[in-house]
XYZ file of C-alpha atoms in Angstrom:
736
model
C -44.044 -3.518 0.971
C -41.224 -5.146 -0.978
C -39.874 -8.389 0.513
C -37.668 -9.364 -2.427
C -34.436 -8.468 -0.642
C -34.648 -11.464 1.680
C -32.356 -14.460 1.010
C -33.483 -16.505 -2.000
C -36.844 -14.750 -2.256
C -38.119 -17.172 -4.887
C -37.969 -20.206 -2.580
C -37.790 -19.027 1.036
C -40.559 -18.032 3.434
C -40.885 -14.353 4.248
C -39.390 -14.908 7.733
C -36.099 -16.738 8.300
C -34.102 -17.751 11.382
C -31.193 -15.387 11.979
C -28.593 -18.158 11.715
C -29.987 -19.290 8.352
C -29.807 -15.739 6.994
C -26.240 -15.306 8.258
C -25.217 -18.581 6.625
C -26.730 -17.464 3.326
C -24.968 -14.111 3.292
C -21.638 -15.699 4.198
C -21.798 -18.363 1.504
C -24.132 -17.599 -1.364
C -25.155 -13.948 -1.518
C -24.801 -11.900 -4.685
C -23.296 -8.490 -5.282
C -26.608 -6.614 -5.405
C -27.429 -8.008 -1.954
C -24.068 -6.827 -0.669
C -24.811 -3.347 -1.998
C -28.313 -3.384 -0.512
C -26.945 -3.996 2.981
C -24.952 -0.774 2.869
C -28.247 0.924 3.746
C -29.576 -1.682 6.185
C -30.710 -0.782 9.693
C -32.782 -2.412 12.411
C -36.049 -0.488 12.090
C -38.807 -2.380 13.920
C -39.663 -5.506 15.853
C -36.896 -6.829 18.090
C -34.348 -4.191 17.161
C -31.703 -5.621 19.478
C -31.925 -8.888 17.542
C -31.822 -6.905 14.313
C -28.637 -5.153 15.378
C -27.132 -8.498 16.418
C -27.819 -9.816 12.937
C -26.263 -6.757 11.268
C -23.226 -6.986 13.568
C -22.741 -10.582 12.420
C -22.470 -9.883 8.689
C -20.123 -6.896 8.233
C -17.517 -9.192 6.662
C -20.076 -9.970 3.950
C -20.726 -6.308 3.193
C -17.355 -4.731 3.951
C -14.753 -7.063 2.536
C -11.039 -6.562 3.121
C -10.327 -8.086 -0.278
C -12.643 -6.993 -3.068
C -14.190 -9.672 -5.288
C -14.200 -7.991 -8.668
C -16.723 -10.450 -10.050
C -19.202 -8.776 -7.733
C -18.328 -5.336 -9.022
C -18.854 -6.578 -12.554
C -22.230 -7.918 -11.445
C -23.187 -4.473 -10.164
C -22.326 -2.941 -13.523
C -24.230 -5.686 -15.306
C -27.216 -5.185 -13.034
C -27.296 -1.483 -13.856
C -27.249 -2.238 -17.562
C -30.083 -4.748 -17.093
C -32.113 -2.104 -15.291
C -31.585 0.236 -18.215
C -32.676 -2.483 -20.635
C -35.656 -3.605 -18.513
C -36.964 -0.082 -18.135
C -36.241 0.823 -21.735
C -39.419 2.841 -21.905
C -38.155 5.192 -19.222
C -34.631 5.607 -20.539
C -35.270 8.264 -23.165
C -35.159 11.640 -21.515
C -38.321 13.723 -21.802
C -41.982 13.011 -20.987
C -42.270 9.537 -19.430
C -38.648 9.547 -18.221
C -38.114 7.374 -15.103
C -36.369 9.550 -12.512
C -35.400 6.530 -10.440
C -34.307 3.867 -12.933
C -33.556 5.880 -16.034
C -30.074 6.625 -17.299
C -28.701 9.433 -15.155
C -31.387 8.921 -12.534
C -31.592 8.386 -8.779
C -30.496 4.753 -8.834
C -27.291 5.575 -10.704
C -26.216 8.161 -8.132
C -26.851 5.570 -5.427
C -25.007 2.812 -7.289
C -22.089 5.155 -7.951
C -21.677 5.815 -4.230
C -22.298 2.206 -3.214
C -19.824 0.758 -5.711
C -17.051 2.949 -4.336
C -18.149 2.113 -0.796
C -17.887 -1.611 -1.588
C -14.401 -1.190 -3.046
C -12.938 0.924 -0.264
C -15.228 0.488 2.751
C -13.581 -2.740 3.868
C -10.427 -0.769 4.594
C -11.917 2.592 5.531
C -14.786 2.461 8.069
C -15.453 6.180 7.547
C -17.153 5.262 4.259
C -19.759 2.997 5.856
C -22.659 5.375 5.909
C -26.205 4.537 4.838
C -27.022 7.945 3.373
C -26.096 8.524 -0.245
C -25.118 12.182 0.090
C -23.093 11.471 3.243
C -21.345 8.665 1.349
C -20.455 11.003 -1.520
C -18.982 13.510 0.919
C -17.014 10.779 2.712
C -15.652 9.523 -0.615
C -14.569 13.051 -1.488
C -12.991 13.563 1.958
C -11.028 10.335 1.501
C -9.755 11.488 -1.896
C -11.431 8.575 -3.684
C -13.869 10.668 -5.715
C -12.998 14.189 -6.919
C -14.642 16.758 -4.676
C -16.331 18.616 -7.523
C -17.751 15.368 -8.907
C -19.119 14.350 -5.497
C -20.668 17.799 -4.992
C -22.253 17.688 -8.430
C -23.756 14.233 -7.845
C -25.005 15.239 -4.411
C -26.741 18.351 -5.766
C -28.267 16.413 -8.650
C -29.419 13.662 -6.287
C -31.286 16.272 -4.255
C -32.889 17.654 -7.407
C -33.983 14.209 -8.605
C -35.337 13.183 -5.218
C -37.211 16.462 -4.823
C -38.886 16.052 -8.187
C -39.713 12.439 -7.344
C -41.531 13.758 -4.281
C -43.376 16.322 -6.409
C -44.582 13.549 -8.738
C -45.875 11.474 -5.853
C -47.577 14.467 -4.229
C -49.643 15.207 -7.327
C -51.578 11.952 -7.465
C -50.749 10.590 -4.004
C -49.384 7.359 -5.452
C -45.941 5.794 -5.887
C -44.499 6.805 -9.216
C -41.062 7.732 -10.473
C -41.844 8.723 -14.060
C -42.456 12.132 -15.513
C -45.976 12.459 -16.969
C -46.388 11.686 -20.650
C -49.191 14.236 -20.877
C -47.859 17.779 -21.221
C -50.686 19.271 -19.159
C -49.746 17.000 -16.280
C -46.096 17.897 -16.861
C -47.007 21.592 -16.602
C -48.726 20.869 -13.290
C -45.614 19.183 -11.834
C -43.440 21.992 -13.141
C -45.540 24.661 -11.440
C -45.438 22.668 -8.186
C -41.662 22.840 -8.498
C -41.761 26.595 -9.105
C -41.178 26.466 -12.850
C -43.251 27.989 -15.633
C -44.242 24.863 -17.527
C -43.261 21.350 -18.583
C -40.757 22.587 -21.128
C -38.950 24.527 -18.399
C -38.919 21.387 -16.240
C -37.375 19.336 -19.054
C -34.747 22.030 -19.629
C -34.051 22.109 -15.886
C -33.587 18.336 -15.691
C -31.686 17.733 -18.931
C -28.174 18.708 -17.720
C -28.782 16.917 -14.407
C -29.592 13.625 -16.095
C -26.827 14.019 -18.705
C -24.090 14.681 -16.144
C -25.129 11.844 -13.826
C -25.367 9.458 -16.779
C -21.901 10.381 -18.035
C -20.330 9.829 -14.615
C -22.016 6.472 -14.209
C -21.134 5.383 -17.739
C -17.481 5.899 -16.839
C -17.928 3.789 -13.713
C -19.444 0.921 -15.700
C -16.641 1.141 -18.252
C -14.092 0.963 -15.470
C -15.355 -2.346 -14.116
C -16.460 -4.064 -17.262
C -14.249 -5.316 -20.041
C -14.769 -2.726 -22.771
C -12.977 -3.240 -26.043
C -11.047 0.006 -25.658
C -9.767 -0.938 -22.207
C -8.734 -4.496 -22.969
C -5.094 -5.357 -23.362
C -5.970 -8.334 -25.513
C -5.933 -7.857 -29.244
C -7.152 -10.468 -31.683
C -7.014 -13.230 -29.117
C -10.173 -12.409 -27.154
C -11.790 -15.720 -28.093
C -11.314 -18.610 -25.679
C -8.007 -20.382 -26.151
C -8.148 -23.666 -28.005
C -8.344 -26.978 -26.206
C -6.445 -28.668 -29.048
C -2.728 -28.733 -28.073
C -1.579 -28.145 -31.659
C -3.937 -25.230 -32.255
C -3.057 -23.843 -28.828
C 0.649 -23.981 -29.669
C -0.051 -22.081 -32.889
C -1.995 -19.472 -30.910
C 0.914 -19.048 -28.496
C 3.400 -18.664 -31.328
C 1.135 -16.097 -32.987
C 1.114 -14.117 -29.740
C 4.900 -13.925 -29.831
C 6.177 -16.753 -27.603
C 9.320 -18.248 -29.131
C 8.383 -21.798 -28.120
C 4.648 -22.075 -28.622
C 4.599 -25.819 -27.910
C 6.256 -25.432 -24.508
C 3.877 -22.640 -23.521
C 0.892 -24.685 -24.693
C 2.119 -27.618 -22.612
C 2.314 -25.321 -19.576
C -1.272 -24.191 -20.128
C -2.404 -27.805 -20.441
C -0.878 -28.528 -17.033
C -2.750 -25.598 -15.550
C -5.970 -26.813 -17.124
C -5.357 -30.389 -16.045
C -5.631 -29.681 -12.327
C -1.930 -29.864 -11.553
C -2.138 -26.485 -9.803
C -4.174 -26.565 -6.596
C -5.484 -23.022 -7.046
C -7.176 -23.952 -10.363
C -8.937 -27.149 -9.346
C -12.353 -25.865 -8.303
C -15.050 -25.258 -10.874
C -15.186 -21.562 -10.026
C -11.406 -21.211 -10.357
C -11.317 -23.018 -13.696
C -14.075 -20.832 -15.068
C -12.395 -17.627 -13.913
C -9.047 -18.849 -15.243
C -10.449 -19.586 -18.706
C -12.022 -16.143 -18.796
C -8.731 -14.400 -18.069
C -6.440 -16.604 -20.204
C -7.189 -14.855 -23.536
C -6.055 -11.574 -21.974
C -3.301 -12.989 -19.750
C -1.276 -14.824 -22.369
C -0.883 -11.865 -24.790
C 0.159 -9.691 -21.835
C 2.833 -12.212 -20.832
C 3.936 -12.526 -24.461
C 4.436 -8.760 -24.619
C 6.413 -8.712 -21.355
C 10.049 -7.584 -21.600
C 11.074 -11.174 -20.822
C 8.170 -13.493 -21.745
C 9.851 -16.705 -20.558
C 10.697 -15.241 -17.157
C 7.246 -13.690 -16.795
C 5.631 -17.023 -17.652
C 7.780 -18.932 -15.149
C 7.095 -16.451 -12.374
C 3.385 -16.484 -13.167
C 3.525 -20.262 -12.803
C 5.295 -19.871 -9.445
C 2.676 -17.336 -8.390
C -0.412 -19.433 -9.044
C 1.225 -22.571 -7.626
C 1.851 -20.764 -4.342
C -1.732 -19.531 -3.916
C -4.270 -21.595 -1.966
C -6.999 -20.054 -4.119
C -6.686 -17.948 -7.240
C -10.327 -17.192 -8.038
C -10.227 -13.622 -6.802
C -6.985 -12.715 -8.547
C -8.324 -14.105 -11.843
C -11.539 -12.132 -11.473
C -9.616 -9.019 -10.597
C -7.482 -9.334 -13.722
C -10.551 -10.061 -15.830
C -12.277 -6.959 -14.474
C -9.212 -4.736 -14.765
C -7.283 -5.907 -17.853
C -4.882 -2.956 -17.596
C -3.420 -4.637 -14.506
C -2.173 -7.496 -16.677
C 0.565 -5.329 -18.189
C 1.535 -4.209 -14.707
C 1.707 -7.795 -13.476
C 3.804 -8.773 -16.498
C 6.277 -5.975 -15.688
C 6.496 -7.120 -12.076
C 7.073 -10.724 -13.105
C 9.728 -9.699 -15.641
C 11.731 -7.189 -13.639
C 11.152 -7.502 -9.904
C 11.664 -10.905 -8.281
C 11.152 -9.368 -4.845
C 7.695 -8.067 -5.769
C 6.871 -11.270 -7.648
C 7.684 -13.307 -4.539
C 5.564 -10.989 -2.395
C 2.678 -11.373 -4.829
C 3.073 -15.136 -4.747
C 2.781 -15.069 -0.960
C -0.191 -12.723 -1.001
C -2.246 -12.245 -4.146
C -4.363 -9.629 -2.359
C -1.508 -7.153 -2.791
C -2.964 -6.453 -6.216
C -5.988 -4.902 -4.487
C -3.807 -1.897 -3.673
C -3.367 -1.253 -7.385
C -7.044 -0.983 -8.283
C -6.849 2.728 -8.985
C -4.276 5.231 -10.149
C -3.668 6.562 -6.618
C -1.401 3.564 -6.025
C 1.211 5.370 -8.122
C 0.925 8.592 -6.114
C 3.397 9.500 -3.340
C 2.415 8.118 0.052
C 1.176 10.640 2.582
C 2.849 12.148 5.609
C 3.806 10.073 8.628
C 0.842 11.502 10.536
C -1.602 10.667 7.732
C -0.245 7.154 7.339
C -0.300 6.526 11.090
C -3.914 7.684 11.302
C -4.848 5.293 8.500
C -2.900 2.385 9.947
C -4.427 2.922 13.405
C -8.026 2.930 12.202
C -9.939 0.071 13.820
C -13.430 -1.278 13.589
C -15.797 -1.906 16.469
C -14.753 -5.058 18.265
C -11.212 -5.114 16.895
C -8.528 -6.005 19.414
C -4.734 -5.772 19.632
C -4.147 -8.890 17.553
C -6.411 -7.653 14.788
C -4.581 -4.334 14.774
C -1.279 -6.187 14.288
C -2.773 -7.968 11.289
C -4.320 -4.784 9.914
C -1.081 -2.792 10.126
C 0.871 -5.584 8.479
C -1.620 -5.813 5.647
C -1.687 -2.059 5.046
C 2.078 -1.587 5.352
C 2.858 -4.457 2.998
C 0.342 -3.144 0.488
C 1.917 0.305 0.698
C 5.445 -1.048 0.295
C 4.303 -3.162 -2.646
C 2.753 -0.111 -4.310
C 5.972 1.866 -3.755
C 7.926 -0.929 -5.411
C 5.551 -0.861 -8.364
C 6.150 2.880 -8.674
C 9.850 2.107 -9.151
C 9.269 -0.629 -11.716
C 6.833 1.521 -13.684
C 9.120 4.567 -13.581
C 6.354 6.559 -11.902
C 8.551 8.071 -9.174
C 12.147 8.998 -8.443
C 13.847 6.247 -6.394
C 14.832 8.837 -3.783
C 11.173 9.787 -3.341
C 10.227 6.128 -3.105
C 12.942 5.600 -0.477
C 11.486 8.476 1.537
C 8.041 6.867 1.129
C 9.411 3.597 2.495
C 10.808 5.580 5.433
C 7.526 7.350 6.231
C 5.658 4.062 5.997
C 8.000 2.398 8.495
C 7.840 5.323 10.898
C 4.036 5.410 10.749
C 3.888 1.665 11.430
C 6.258 2.088 14.382
C 4.182 4.903 15.873
C 0.952 2.979 15.454
C 2.192 -0.288 16.923
C 4.180 1.368 19.718
C 1.051 3.265 20.752
C -0.943 0.036 20.730
C 1.701 -1.870 22.714
C 1.879 0.939 25.277
C -1.908 0.894 25.716
C -1.927 -2.862 26.279
C 0.978 -2.657 28.714
C -0.423 0.281 30.679
C -3.732 -1.545 31.156
C -1.862 -4.126 33.247
C 1.112 -2.311 34.755
C -0.002 1.316 34.788
C 2.279 4.239 34.025
C 5.406 5.621 35.614
C 4.705 9.256 36.503
C 7.011 11.696 34.750
C 8.419 8.998 32.489
C 7.768 7.595 28.995
C 9.175 5.321 26.309
C 11.393 6.936 23.659
C 12.641 5.400 20.430
C 15.750 6.581 18.611
C 16.276 5.557 14.972
C 19.725 5.109 13.450
C 21.123 4.076 10.072
C 18.808 4.303 7.079
C 15.785 4.548 9.366
C 17.416 7.497 11.092
C 17.929 9.131 7.725
C 14.307 8.463 6.808
C 15.184 6.732 3.525
C 14.774 2.963 3.266
C 14.903 0.334 0.578
C 12.343 -2.410 0.144
C 14.566 -4.738 2.164
C 15.769 -2.406 4.935
C 15.631 -3.434 8.560
C 15.121 -0.871 11.305
C 18.026 0.168 13.553
C 16.421 1.285 16.811
C 17.507 2.244 20.319
C 14.911 2.195 23.120
C 15.195 4.681 25.975
C 13.049 6.142 28.722
C 12.749 9.553 30.312
C 12.736 10.177 34.048
C 14.678 8.334 36.712
C 15.341 4.619 36.849
C 14.269 4.284 40.510
C 10.569 5.033 39.811
C 7.801 2.418 39.864
C 4.608 2.050 37.820
C 1.187 2.619 39.388
C -0.816 -0.285 37.875
C -2.275 -3.387 39.474
C 1.002 -5.167 38.678
C 3.628 -2.491 39.398
C 7.150 -2.747 37.983
C 10.355 -0.802 38.519
C 11.290 1.545 35.692
C 14.115 -0.515 34.190
C 12.130 -3.772 34.137
C 8.989 -1.919 33.034
C 10.578 -0.393 29.964
C 12.599 -3.457 29.022
C 9.417 -5.527 28.935
C 7.542 -2.788 27.114
C 10.286 -2.477 24.485
C 10.128 -6.230 23.908
C 6.401 -5.839 23.251
C 7.054 -3.093 20.717
C 9.755 -5.108 18.966
C 7.441 -8.120 18.781
C 4.633 -5.951 17.417
C 6.972 -4.741 14.665
C 8.734 -7.982 13.809
C 6.819 -11.148 14.743
C 4.972 -12.658 11.758
C 1.202 -13.006 12.155
C -1.484 -14.471 9.955
C -1.146 -11.328 7.817
C 2.573 -11.925 7.267
C 5.820 -10.357 8.446
C 6.572 -6.663 8.833
C 10.120 -5.436 9.643
C 13.290 -6.855 11.078
C 14.317 -4.763 14.099
C 18.032 -4.412 14.940
C 18.793 -3.234 18.493
C 22.533 -3.986 18.521
C 23.421 -0.271 18.512
C 22.177 0.182 22.070
C 24.752 0.945 24.802
C 27.132 -2.009 25.283
C 25.453 -3.825 22.393
C 24.073 -7.293 23.033
C 25.723 -7.301 26.467
C 23.761 -4.279 27.670
C 20.131 -3.879 28.738
C 17.577 -3.385 25.999
C 16.417 -0.042 27.427
C 18.246 2.564 29.520
C 17.365 6.022 30.793
C 18.310 9.202 28.932
C 20.906 10.015 31.584
C 22.495 6.552 31.392
C 22.553 6.693 27.601
C 24.257 10.101 27.458
C 26.755 9.089 30.141
C 27.666 5.988 28.151
C 28.083 7.982 24.946
C 30.285 10.544 26.698
C 32.506 8.115 28.632
C 32.427 4.593 27.207
C 31.207 4.569 23.587
C 33.538 3.569 20.770
C 34.228 5.690 17.733
C 31.998 3.508 15.556
C 29.126 4.149 17.970
C 29.650 7.898 17.707
C 29.616 7.563 13.920
C 26.317 5.677 14.141
C 24.896 8.466 16.306
C 25.504 10.926 13.480
C 22.322 9.568 11.895
C 20.290 9.527 15.111
C 16.713 10.775 14.949
C 13.855 10.559 17.430
C 10.889 8.683 16.004
C 8.768 8.099 19.128
C 8.173 10.157 22.239
C 6.935 13.586 23.256
C 8.774 16.748 22.287
C 10.483 17.715 25.552
C 12.359 14.477 26.360
C 13.174 13.958 22.678
C 14.733 17.432 22.502
C 16.613 16.792 25.751
C 18.096 13.598 24.347
C 19.121 15.049 20.988
C 20.625 18.191 22.553
C 22.669 16.069 24.940
C 23.771 13.721 22.181
C 24.911 16.583 19.942
C 26.920 18.041 22.832
C 28.646 14.686 23.327
C 29.486 14.408 19.620
C 30.721 18.010 19.441
C 33.122 17.306 22.309
C 34.801 14.566 20.235
C 36.188 17.042 17.683
C 39.420 17.361 19.642
C 40.028 13.617 19.940
C 43.038 12.704 17.716
C 42.237 8.967 17.884
C 38.984 9.231 15.964
C 40.473 9.041 12.464
C 42.777 6.145 13.291
C 39.894 4.236 14.886
C 37.737 4.791 11.828
C 40.457 3.717 9.374
C 40.996 0.489 11.278
C 37.293 -0.221 11.428
C 36.804 0.367 7.705
C 39.782 -1.834 6.898
C 38.351 -4.659 9.029
C 35.010 -4.310 7.243
C 36.679 -4.407 3.834
C 38.542 -7.606 4.678
C 35.708 -9.450 6.422
C 32.699 -8.203 4.482
C 33.629 -7.818 0.816
C 31.124 -6.716 -1.851
C 28.477 -9.360 -2.529
C 28.387 -8.656 -6.262
C 29.617 -6.351 -9.005
C 26.847 -3.846 -8.239
C 27.086 -3.823 -4.458
C 27.092 -0.044 -4.341
C 27.234 -0.116 -0.561
C 30.448 -2.084 -0.114
C 32.365 -1.551 -3.366
C 35.425 0.701 -2.983
C 34.166 4.241 -3.361
C 30.624 3.093 -2.552
C 28.016 4.265 -0.085
C 29.770 2.904 3.003
C 32.910 4.809 2.118
C 30.784 7.917 1.622
C 29.216 7.468 5.046
C 32.670 7.176 6.641
C 33.767 10.391 4.941
C 30.583 12.200 6.022
C 30.543 11.087 9.643
C 34.273 11.428 10.207
C 34.160 14.950 8.776
C 31.229 15.801 11.059
C 32.996 14.454 14.159
C 36.461 15.847 13.528
C 35.231 19.307 12.517
C 32.488 19.644 15.114
C 29.691 19.944 12.537
C 26.265 19.191 13.984
C 25.195 15.959 12.300
C 21.992 15.692 10.322
C 20.486 12.235 9.814
C 19.558 12.771 6.153
C 22.793 12.184 4.254
C 21.800 14.587 1.477
C 21.427 17.369 4.071
C 24.680 16.345 5.731
C 26.539 16.506 2.411
C 25.167 20.008 1.805
C 26.589 21.087 5.187
C 29.999 19.608 4.380
C 30.036 21.156 0.931
C 29.311 24.607 2.384
C 32.167 24.049 4.835
C 34.518 23.104 1.966
C 35.036 19.572 3.297
C 33.839 17.603 0.245
C 34.163 18.251 -3.473
C 31.395 19.525 -5.728
C 30.643 16.093 -7.225
C 30.160 14.341 -3.891
C 26.420 15.058 -3.709
C 25.914 13.899 -7.301
C 27.737 10.649 -6.560
C 25.538 10.074 -3.511
C 22.315 10.596 -5.460
C 23.417 8.201 -8.187
C 24.373 5.400 -5.817
C 21.415 5.956 -3.485
C 19.012 5.661 -6.434
C 20.815 2.606 -7.716
C 20.661 0.892 -4.332
C 16.895 1.402 -4.030
C 16.203 0.042 -7.519
C 18.573 -2.911 -7.291
C 16.970 -4.111 -4.049
C 13.968 -4.960 -6.244
C 15.553 -5.848 -9.582
C 18.746 -7.602 -8.475
C 18.682 -8.100 -4.699
C 21.934 -10.090 -4.704
C 23.810 -7.128 -6.307
C 24.559 -9.160 -9.426
C 24.271 -7.661 -12.884
C 20.554 -7.558 -13.781
C 19.320 -9.358 -16.857
C 19.623 -7.534 -20.144
C 15.896 -6.876 -20.292
C 15.905 -5.006 -16.958
C 18.974 -2.884 -17.565
C 17.148 -0.064 -19.393
C 14.764 0.189 -16.435
C 17.673 0.544 -14.002
C 19.435 3.092 -16.187
C 16.297 5.194 -16.568
C 15.667 5.132 -12.809
C 19.094 6.621 -12.071
C 18.670 9.186 -14.873
C 21.305 7.682 -17.179
C 20.930 7.543 -20.962
C 21.421 3.792 -21.122
C 23.149 0.929 -19.329
C 26.642 1.779 -20.559
C 26.172 5.393 -19.515
C 25.018 4.212 -16.077
C 28.158 2.063 -15.665
C 30.333 4.974 -16.750
C 28.616 7.316 -14.284
C 28.989 4.775 -11.486
C 32.676 4.284 -12.234
C 33.239 8.045 -12.250
C 31.276 8.471 -9.012
C 33.283 5.805 -7.200
C 36.530 7.262 -8.478
C 35.474 10.670 -7.178
C 34.637 9.221 -3.754
C 38.056 7.571 -3.543
C 39.670 10.895 -4.417
C 37.668 12.508 -1.634
C 38.843 9.761 0.720
C 42.426 10.674 -0.074
C 41.687 14.357 0.486
C 39.818 13.779 3.755
C 42.116 11.233 5.403
C 45.484 11.729 3.717
C 45.733 8.155 2.546
C 44.625 6.125 -0.431
C 41.391 4.176 -0.215
C 43.303 1.198 -1.652
C 45.344 0.992 1.537
C 42.341 -0.608 3.267
C 43.103 -3.820 1.324
C 39.487 -4.202 0.281
C 38.569 -6.894 -2.144
C 38.375 -5.057 -5.470
C 35.050 -4.900 -7.249
C 34.241 -4.208 -10.847
C 30.795 -3.411 -12.212
C 31.856 -3.849 -15.828
């Protein structure tokens, strides 16, 4: 019986009060204890009390934010085991099946390490059994399926042979016999000819497991080949003059100023670096951090934003340990700090966003709406509505941050990233609307034959967002307005759905402890701010047919159902398309649109030389051309502008370069929302990034392409409306 897994086994009695054990695990436990509790269960004695204890410490085992110091400790512990059991490391007679390289313990540690990293966010990984854990990791896409299957099969082989060894002498042993006669005996028990056959059988098993686990250790420990530091791995000098020389040698143009900044950090001026633990972690990461910042495209800007980042954090221990454990992230952080003020600000507000970047999957496309919604909706036992709000905010913001990093790193086309932003928002809306409906129904019941519907417009309707996009939504309900709910607090349909919609909007927009989510714009509902928040399908279609303005019909050209069951959603969209088709014969549409665009041009001029939305010949002008062509020619609108342009091009209503111009400006808009959110010219150092993202050769080529695209749009304006775009009296803009 081994009692060494109790808290502080060297100094504590073998039995502890539950509260004392909980306090220990919350405050002082080590990584190996965290890993051990993956397999804990209440087995004997007062099992109800045992389960109560285990229910009290899941936050210790399954952490939302991974402490990478602990992962390093796990790797270190494995290496110590190898060193301690050196006699059982060499494969052959005497090899330790449990503790040897490539043995049982390494399969278990491989699974447990991945469980510790990802189990805080994915409860499906919280299984005690090693083979079940490997399968769950493969199902979640965290470990390659073939690797998980190989480890699982080898684990079975190793465990089976361990049992054979213990059956022979009826005692606890994990080592192959040193005597070849005894080895032959074990081999025959296993169905093999002799000891040599057993060694040959085990050799590839042990080799493959050892290779996989070696890679895991390398991943979480600072190996020379993985470090981004070069000759500066030694601790940075405490002498200001020597430190300044070190900074200059790294490439900073003003070594003395950088050294002075470091001295302020070391001197306790920054709250996040005042504790002993924080100072130690900071000193460990400095020799890798400073060369990474020196190599940044704009070292001075990266340094200043790093300073802003650590000054904004209440505690920086975990982020320092993460960067120490994963030095490759330092280059990524330097790129973010140099190029993307929006992402840098987000990181300053929430350093845990870096957790999303711990593996290469962060640079993969996000999943489908259904997959994202399933992940966002996953809850743990005991979680309530408020915790779900926090969880969705955390996951959505991590996903949006990762999508932004994909742009900065050039890992994805901006149009694909925009679609990823759109799927993320839709999945969040589905998840939180479902949760709000459940909470509301528990009190007020349901209205038979009726349900909440949500219509998306604008960029959300098109399914392509930027990092900064708000959500244009219209809330509706199916069924008749004179129905009443059947709950303990019944409400009439109109009041019921107006209150429910307010709940959904709050779920999507109100900041919680986990931060903000999305701004929700409901001004496109019937009668705007003067009208009710929610109306029935019939009322909505009647308004669109009889009372809506031309600008409202244009907005409806990007309408798309994002919440509700199929039948009422189809009813609404069919009715809306019939209303829009009936407007083709209205001669006032073009005049109304020209007046509206002229008013916009005069009262909302471009905010900067790269405001590709509002510049003459920009995206807003393109949208006017698209929607006016759809309305006046009776073309069924499609919310995705790229699809809509294809329809118009087939109908001969736009020129051949119109689609190319849209792609250029749409890409540029998505990138600039991160690099230059005020639409000003980005700094010189970021211009190559922007040009590459929009598939231009360089910055000058990008400007030339943009100028040509805008000119082409203005020509199309003339062709579509019979008047010059300049007649709108817009404030001229110039991106040169």
